[in-house]
Structure formats: structure tokens, C-alpha cells
Coordinates of C-alpha atoms in Angstrom, one line a residue:
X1 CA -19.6 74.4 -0.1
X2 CA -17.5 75.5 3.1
X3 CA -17.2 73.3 6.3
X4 CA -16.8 74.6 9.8
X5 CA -15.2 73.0 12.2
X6 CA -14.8 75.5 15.0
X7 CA -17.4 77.9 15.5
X8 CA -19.9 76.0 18.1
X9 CA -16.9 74.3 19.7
X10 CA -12.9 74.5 20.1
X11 CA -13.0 71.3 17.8
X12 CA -9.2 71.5 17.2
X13 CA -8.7 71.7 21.0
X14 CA -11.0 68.8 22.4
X15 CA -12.4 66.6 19.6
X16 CA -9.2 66.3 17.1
X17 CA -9.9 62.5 17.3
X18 CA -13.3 62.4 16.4
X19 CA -12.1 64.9 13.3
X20 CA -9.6 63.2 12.3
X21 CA -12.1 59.7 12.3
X22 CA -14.4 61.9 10.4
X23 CA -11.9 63.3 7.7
X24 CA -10.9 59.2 7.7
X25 CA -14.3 58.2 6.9
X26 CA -15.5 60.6 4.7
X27 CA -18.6 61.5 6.5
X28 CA -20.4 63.8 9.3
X29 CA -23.7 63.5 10.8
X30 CA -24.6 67.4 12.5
X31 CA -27.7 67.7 14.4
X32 CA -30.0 70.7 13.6
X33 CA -29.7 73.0 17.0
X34 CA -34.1 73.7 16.4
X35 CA -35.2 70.5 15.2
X36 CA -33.0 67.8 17.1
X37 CA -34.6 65.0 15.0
X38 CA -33.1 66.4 12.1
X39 CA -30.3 65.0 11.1
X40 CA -28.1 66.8 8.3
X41 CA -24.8 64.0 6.1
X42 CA -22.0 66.0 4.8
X43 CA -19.8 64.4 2.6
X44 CA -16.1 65.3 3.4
X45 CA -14.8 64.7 -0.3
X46 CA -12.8 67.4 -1.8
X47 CA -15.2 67.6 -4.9
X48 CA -18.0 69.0 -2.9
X49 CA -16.2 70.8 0.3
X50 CA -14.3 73.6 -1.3
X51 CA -12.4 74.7 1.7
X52 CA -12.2 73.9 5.4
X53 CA -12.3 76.2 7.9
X54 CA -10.7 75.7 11.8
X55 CA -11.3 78.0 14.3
X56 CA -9.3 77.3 17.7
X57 CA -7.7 78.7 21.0
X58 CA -5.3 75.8 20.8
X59 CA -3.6 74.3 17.5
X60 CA -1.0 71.8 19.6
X61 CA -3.3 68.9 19.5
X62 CA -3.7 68.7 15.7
X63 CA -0.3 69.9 14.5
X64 CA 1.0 66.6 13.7
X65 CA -2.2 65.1 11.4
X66 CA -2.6 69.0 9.8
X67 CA -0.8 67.8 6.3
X68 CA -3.3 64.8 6.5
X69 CA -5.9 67.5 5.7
X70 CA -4.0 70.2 3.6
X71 CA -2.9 67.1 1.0
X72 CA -6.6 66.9 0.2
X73 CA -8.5 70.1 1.1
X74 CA -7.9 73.7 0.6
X75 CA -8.0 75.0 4.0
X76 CA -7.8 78.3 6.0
X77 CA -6.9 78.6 10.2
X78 CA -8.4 80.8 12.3
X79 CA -6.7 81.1 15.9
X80 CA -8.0 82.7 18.6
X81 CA -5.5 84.6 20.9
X82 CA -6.7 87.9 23.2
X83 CA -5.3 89.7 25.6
X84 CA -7.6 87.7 28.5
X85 CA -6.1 85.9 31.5
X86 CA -7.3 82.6 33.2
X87 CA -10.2 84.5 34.9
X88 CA -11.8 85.3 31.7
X89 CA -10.5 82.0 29.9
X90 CA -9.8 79.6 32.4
X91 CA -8.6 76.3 29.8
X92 CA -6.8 78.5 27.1
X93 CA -3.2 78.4 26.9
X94 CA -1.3 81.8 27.9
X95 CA -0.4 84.5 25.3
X96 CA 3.1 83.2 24.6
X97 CA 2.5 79.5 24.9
X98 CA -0.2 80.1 21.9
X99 CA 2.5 82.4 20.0
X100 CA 4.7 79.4 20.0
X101 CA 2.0 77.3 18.7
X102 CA 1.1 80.0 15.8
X103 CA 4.1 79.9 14.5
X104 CA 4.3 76.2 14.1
X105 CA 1.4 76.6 12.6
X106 CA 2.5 79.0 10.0
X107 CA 5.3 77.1 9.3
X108 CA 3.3 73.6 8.3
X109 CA 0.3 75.8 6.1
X110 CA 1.7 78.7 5.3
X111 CA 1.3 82.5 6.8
X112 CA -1.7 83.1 3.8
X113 CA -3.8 80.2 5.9
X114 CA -4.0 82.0 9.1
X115 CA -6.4 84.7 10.2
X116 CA -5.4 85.7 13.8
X117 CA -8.3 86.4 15.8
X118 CA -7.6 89.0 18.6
X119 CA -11.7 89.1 19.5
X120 CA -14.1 90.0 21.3
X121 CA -12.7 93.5 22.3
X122 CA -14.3 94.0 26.0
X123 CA -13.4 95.8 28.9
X124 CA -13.5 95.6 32.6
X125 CA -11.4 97.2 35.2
X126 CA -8.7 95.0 34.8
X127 CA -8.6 94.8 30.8
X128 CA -8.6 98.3 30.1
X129 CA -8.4 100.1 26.9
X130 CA -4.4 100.7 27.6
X131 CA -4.0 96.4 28.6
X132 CA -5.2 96.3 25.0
X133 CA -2.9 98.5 23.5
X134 CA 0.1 96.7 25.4
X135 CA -1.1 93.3 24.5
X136 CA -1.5 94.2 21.1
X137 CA 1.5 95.8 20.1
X138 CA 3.4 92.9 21.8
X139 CA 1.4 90.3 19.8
X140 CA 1.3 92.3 16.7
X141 CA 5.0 92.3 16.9
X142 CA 5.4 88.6 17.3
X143 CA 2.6 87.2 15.3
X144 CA 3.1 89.6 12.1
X145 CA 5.3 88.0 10.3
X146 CA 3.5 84.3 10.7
X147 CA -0.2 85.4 9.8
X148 CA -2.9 86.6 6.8
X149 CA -3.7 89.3 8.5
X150 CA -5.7 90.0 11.9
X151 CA -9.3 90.2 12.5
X152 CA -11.1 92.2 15.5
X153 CA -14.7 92.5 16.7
X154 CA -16.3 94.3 19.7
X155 CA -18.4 92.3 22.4
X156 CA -22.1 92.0 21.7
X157 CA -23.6 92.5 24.9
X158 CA -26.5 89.7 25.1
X159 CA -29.0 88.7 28.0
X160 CA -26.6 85.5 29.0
X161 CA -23.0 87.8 28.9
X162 CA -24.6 89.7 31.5
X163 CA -24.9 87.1 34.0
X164 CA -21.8 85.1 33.4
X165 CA -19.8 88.8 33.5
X166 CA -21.3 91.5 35.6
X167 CA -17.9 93.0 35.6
X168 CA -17.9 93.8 32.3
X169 CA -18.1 97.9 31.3
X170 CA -20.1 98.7 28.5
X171 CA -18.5 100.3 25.1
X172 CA -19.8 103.5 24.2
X173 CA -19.1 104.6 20.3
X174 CA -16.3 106.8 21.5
X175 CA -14.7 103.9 22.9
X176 CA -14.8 101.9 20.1
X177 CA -13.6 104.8 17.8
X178 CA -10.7 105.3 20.6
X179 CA -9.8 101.4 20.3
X180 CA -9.6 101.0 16.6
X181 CA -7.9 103.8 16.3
X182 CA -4.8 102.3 18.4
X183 CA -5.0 99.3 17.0
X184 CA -5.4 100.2 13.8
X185 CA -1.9 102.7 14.1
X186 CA -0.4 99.1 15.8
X187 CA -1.1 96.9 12.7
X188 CA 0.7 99.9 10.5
X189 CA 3.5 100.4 12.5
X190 CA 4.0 96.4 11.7
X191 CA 2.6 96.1 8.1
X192 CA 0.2 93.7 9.3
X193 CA -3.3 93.5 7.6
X194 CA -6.3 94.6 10.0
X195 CA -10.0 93.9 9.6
X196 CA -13.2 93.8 11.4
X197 CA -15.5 91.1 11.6
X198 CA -19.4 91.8 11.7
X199 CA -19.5 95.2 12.9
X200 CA -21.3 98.4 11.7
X201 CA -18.3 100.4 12.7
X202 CA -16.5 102.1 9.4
X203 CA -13.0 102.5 10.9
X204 CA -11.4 102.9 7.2
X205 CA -9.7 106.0 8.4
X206 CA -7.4 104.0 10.8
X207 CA -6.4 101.7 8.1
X208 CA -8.8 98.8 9.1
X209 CA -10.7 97.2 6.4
X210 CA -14.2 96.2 6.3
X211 CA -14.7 92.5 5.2
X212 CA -15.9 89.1 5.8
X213 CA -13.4 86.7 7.8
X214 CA -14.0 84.4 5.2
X215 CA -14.6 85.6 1.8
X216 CA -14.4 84.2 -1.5
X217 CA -11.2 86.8 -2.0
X218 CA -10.1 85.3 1.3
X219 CA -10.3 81.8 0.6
X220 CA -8.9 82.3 -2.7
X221 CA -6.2 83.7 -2.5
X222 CA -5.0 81.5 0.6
X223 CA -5.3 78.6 -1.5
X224 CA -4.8 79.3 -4.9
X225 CA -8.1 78.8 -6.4
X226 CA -10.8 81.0 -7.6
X227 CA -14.8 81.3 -7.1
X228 CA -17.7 81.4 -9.1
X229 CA -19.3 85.1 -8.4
X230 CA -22.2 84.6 -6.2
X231 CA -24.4 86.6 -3.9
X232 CA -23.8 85.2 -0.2
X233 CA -26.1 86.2 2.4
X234 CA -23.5 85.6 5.2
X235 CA -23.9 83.7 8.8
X236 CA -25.5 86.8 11.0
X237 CA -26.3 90.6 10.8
X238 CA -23.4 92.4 9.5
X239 CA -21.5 89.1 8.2
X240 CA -20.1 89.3 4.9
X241 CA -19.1 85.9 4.8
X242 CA -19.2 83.1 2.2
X243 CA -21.9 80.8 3.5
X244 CA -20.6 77.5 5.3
X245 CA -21.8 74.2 7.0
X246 CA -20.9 74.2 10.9
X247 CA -20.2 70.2 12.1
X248 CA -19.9 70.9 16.0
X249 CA -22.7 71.3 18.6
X250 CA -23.5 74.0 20.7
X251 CA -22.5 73.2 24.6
X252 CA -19.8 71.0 24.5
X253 CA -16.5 73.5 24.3
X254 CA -14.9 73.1 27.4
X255 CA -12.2 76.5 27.5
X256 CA -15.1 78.0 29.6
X257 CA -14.5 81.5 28.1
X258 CA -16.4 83.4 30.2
X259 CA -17.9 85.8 26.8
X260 CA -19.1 82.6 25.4
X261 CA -21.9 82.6 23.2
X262 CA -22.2 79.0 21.9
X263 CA -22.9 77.4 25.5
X264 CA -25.4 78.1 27.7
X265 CA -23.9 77.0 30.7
X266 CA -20.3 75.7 31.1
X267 CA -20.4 73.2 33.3
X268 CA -23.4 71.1 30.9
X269 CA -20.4 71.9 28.3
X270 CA -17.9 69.8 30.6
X271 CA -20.6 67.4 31.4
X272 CA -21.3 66.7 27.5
X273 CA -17.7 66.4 27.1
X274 CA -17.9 63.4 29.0
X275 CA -20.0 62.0 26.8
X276 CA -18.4 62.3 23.7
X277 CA -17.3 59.0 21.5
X278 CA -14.5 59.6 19.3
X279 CA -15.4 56.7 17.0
X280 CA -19.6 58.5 16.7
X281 CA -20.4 60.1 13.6
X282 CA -21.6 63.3 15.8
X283 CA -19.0 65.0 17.7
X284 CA -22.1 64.3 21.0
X285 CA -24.4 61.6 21.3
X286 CA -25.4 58.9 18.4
X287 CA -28.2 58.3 16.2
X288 CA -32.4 57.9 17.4
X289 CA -34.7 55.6 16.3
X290 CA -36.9 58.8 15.6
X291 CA -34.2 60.8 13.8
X292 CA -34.5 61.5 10.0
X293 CA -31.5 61.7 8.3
X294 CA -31.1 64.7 5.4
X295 CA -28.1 64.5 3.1
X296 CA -26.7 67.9 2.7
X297 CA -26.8 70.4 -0.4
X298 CA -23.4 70.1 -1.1
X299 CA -22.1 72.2 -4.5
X300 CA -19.0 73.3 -5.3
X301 CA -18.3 77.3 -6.1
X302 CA -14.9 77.2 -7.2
X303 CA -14.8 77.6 -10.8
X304 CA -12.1 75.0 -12.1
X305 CA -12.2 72.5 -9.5
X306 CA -9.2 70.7 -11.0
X307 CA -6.3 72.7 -8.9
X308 CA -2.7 72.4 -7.9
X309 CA -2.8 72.0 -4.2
X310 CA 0.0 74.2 -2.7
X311 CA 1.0 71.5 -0.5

């Protein structure tokens, strides 16, 4: 089975403690989001947990524990860096501050570990289509030479992105046609590898592959190790993902990103953050007297499980 650490909170960012206690222990406890009496036990043992995922704006807090992790797990790093500003992103570090941090990055796992993340694509009359293109080709120029390859996505316009950005402009198909385009001609011009995530767009023309962020080719090949064929049904509509096991809660990321869809409101986020104990076997709150506690399906799906790690 998978494990993911980041995508209902910046984990990596706020909670590396509490991971890092977890990982030390050998066990989480993640409450189901629509029954919240349900209580799901993951074992974090390296026979069952085939890979671990991270997915973070910010690295810098985890840096010096990463090889605590990569000595037992296979592992693959998705960061997070857009062309956005502190209006749209209030808590994330600045474009060449998370660079810097990338590349450190790169150079403890390895470039085939990292998935750089330049999504969602949105637009407003300050981030225009030709920002983009700027941003881009400066970032594509840095981060090239220290990544897997990059992955995009266009904004999913939703009933709660509405209120938190009325500036936003809407994407027509031409738009996002026009936009791939570029950045597909970008990622050539740099022989960087360029992908969408979850989108019905075919923008194969533009050299932009069609994939899962995190397939069993992806996986694999980061880390050396190959997986037993099987049908995966993916996280969400247009997700050709191997299936994995999120650990973090919804509502308690406090970068405040603006485009957010995993809080509801951001200042219960920052109010839950408040709450959090480190030493807890949930990354918010403890257990109930009426909570039912469900170990996990946990299986492994790579075929040999006896591997050479590659660090």
C-alpha cells in the first residue's frame, strides 16, 4: 500500500514532529473525514507501506531527519512551488527561497524522487497568462536539472473557491489550450519532463504527457523496485493514480492558500493548529471513549519486496 502524508495538510511544513514521532513508533491513527468515530491503524513498517509519499510548499523543516525515512522506505517528494505571491499564499516561502530548498532536496533523495508541482494554473488580473509564462521559464530553468519531471493542473472552480477568490477569471478551453501550449514549448526548450495531473485536456501535441502523479511506473522507477500489475481506480475523476492511504486531516494546513480545497475555512485551520500534540497518535485531537478503532488493509504490491534501497 501507499501512505500520504501531504494531501489534507502541509504535513512536511507544520507537523514534521508529530511525523517524525509517528515514523518512530511505527504507527498512525487517521480519522475517517464521514464517520468521525471511525478510527482507521496504519502500520508504518516497510513490509506493508510500499512507498511514501510527501507533498509540501516547504521542505526546510524536514531536511535534516529526510535519510531517517529514505534508510527504510522507498519514497517519492512532491513540492509545491507556483507562480503566486503572498496575497494568494500568504505562509509559503517566495519563489527563490523554495528553489533553494528544492535543490537541497534533490541533492539528499535524488532528482528521480521529486515531482515539482507548479499547480493549480488560475488566473486573475494580476497572474495573467504572460506572469505564467515568465515564472515558468524562470523556474523551469532553475529547477530542471534537480527534478523527475513537472506536473500541472488547471483550477477546479468549486462553490467554496468562489467566495474565498472572487477575483479569479474563469478558463475558457482556449485558454487552457493557449497555456499548455507555452508551457509545454518551456519544458522542451529545458528537456524537462511535463505532465498533467487529473485533467481531461489531451495536450500530447505540446509534448505534455498524460499520467498519474503517482503511478506504479512512477514509483518504480524512482525507487528501484517494481509492481505487481493491478487495476487502480485512482483518488478522484480523472486520477490515474496508484491508490494510497492519506494520514492528515482536513482543516488544519495553515499556508492559507487562498485556492484551498482541503479547509473549509482558514482561520478553524490556524485554530486547530493550536491544538495539535506532537506526541498524539492523530496529527489533531486524541482518541473517544466512542471511537472504534479499524486496522487498515495494508498489502504490499511490489513484486519482490526484498530490494536494495538506493540510499
Amino acid at each position: 500500500m501507499i501512505i500520504n502524508t501531504g494531501s489534507r495538510t502541509d504535513t512536511v511544513q507544520y507537523y514534521t514532529q508529530w511525523l517524525l514521532k509517528r515514523f518512530e513508533e511505527g504507527f498512525v491513527y487517521s480519522r475517517n473525514p464521514i464517520f468521525p468515530n471511525k478510527v482507521i491503524r496504519y502500520e508504518l513498517n516497510p513490509e506493508v507501506v510500499d512507498c511514501i509519499i510527501f507533498c509540501s510548499k516547504n521542505y526546510e523543516p524536514i531536511l535534516p531527519y529526510i535519510k531517517t525515512i529514505t534508510a527504510k522506505f522507498n519514497t517519492y517528494f512532491h513540492y509545491t512551488i507556483t507562480a503566486y505571491g503572498k496575497d494568494i499564499e500568504p505562509n509559503v516561502p517566495d519563489i527563490d527561497k523554495s528553489i533553494e530548498t528544492l535543490i537541497k532536496l534533490s541533492e539528499i533523495v535524488g532528482k528521480q524522487r521529486i515531482g515539482w508541482r507548479y499547480d493549480p494554473i488560475l488566473l486573475t488580473e494580476k497572474y495573467t497568462k504572460e506572469i505564467h509564462y515568465e515564472t515558468f521559464n524562470y523556474m523551469t530553468k532553475e529547477i530542471s536539472p534537480y527534478i523527475d519531471r513537472c506536473i500541472f493542473s488547471f483550477v477546479e472552480i468549486y462553490k467554496k473557491l468562489k467566495k474565498n477568490m472572487p477575483e479569479i477569471i474563469l478558463l475558457t478551453d482556449n485558454d487552457k489550450t493557449e497555456i499548455a501550449k507555452h508551457i509545454g514549448s518551456i519544458a522542451k526548450k529545458y528537456n524537462m519532463t511535463i505532465q498533467t495531473c487529473a485533467t481531461t485536456g489531451d495536450y500530447e501535441q505540446f509534448g505534455i504527457l498524460k499520467s498519474g502523479c503517482l503511478t506504479s511506473e512512477i514509483l518504480g522507477q524512482a525507487n528501484n523496485i517494481q509492481f505487481k500489475k493491478i487495476k487502480h481506480s485512482g483518488n478522484r475523476k480523472g486520477c490515474n493514480c496508484m491508490e494510497n492511504r492519506n494520514i492528515g486531516d482536513y482543516d488544519t494546513c495553515p499556508n492559507g492558500c487562498k485556492y484551498c480545497y482541503a479547509n473549509q475555512n482558514s482561520e478553524i485551520a490556524k485554530i486547530n493548529f493550536t491544538k495539535h500534540d506532537p506526541n498524539a497518535p492523530f496529527i489533531l485531537g486524541n482518541l473517544h471513549e466512542t471511537d472504534e478503532i479499524i486496522q487498515g488493509k495494508q498489502q504490499s504490491f511490489i513484486i519482490q519486496c526484498e530490494q536494495k534501497k538506493l540510499f
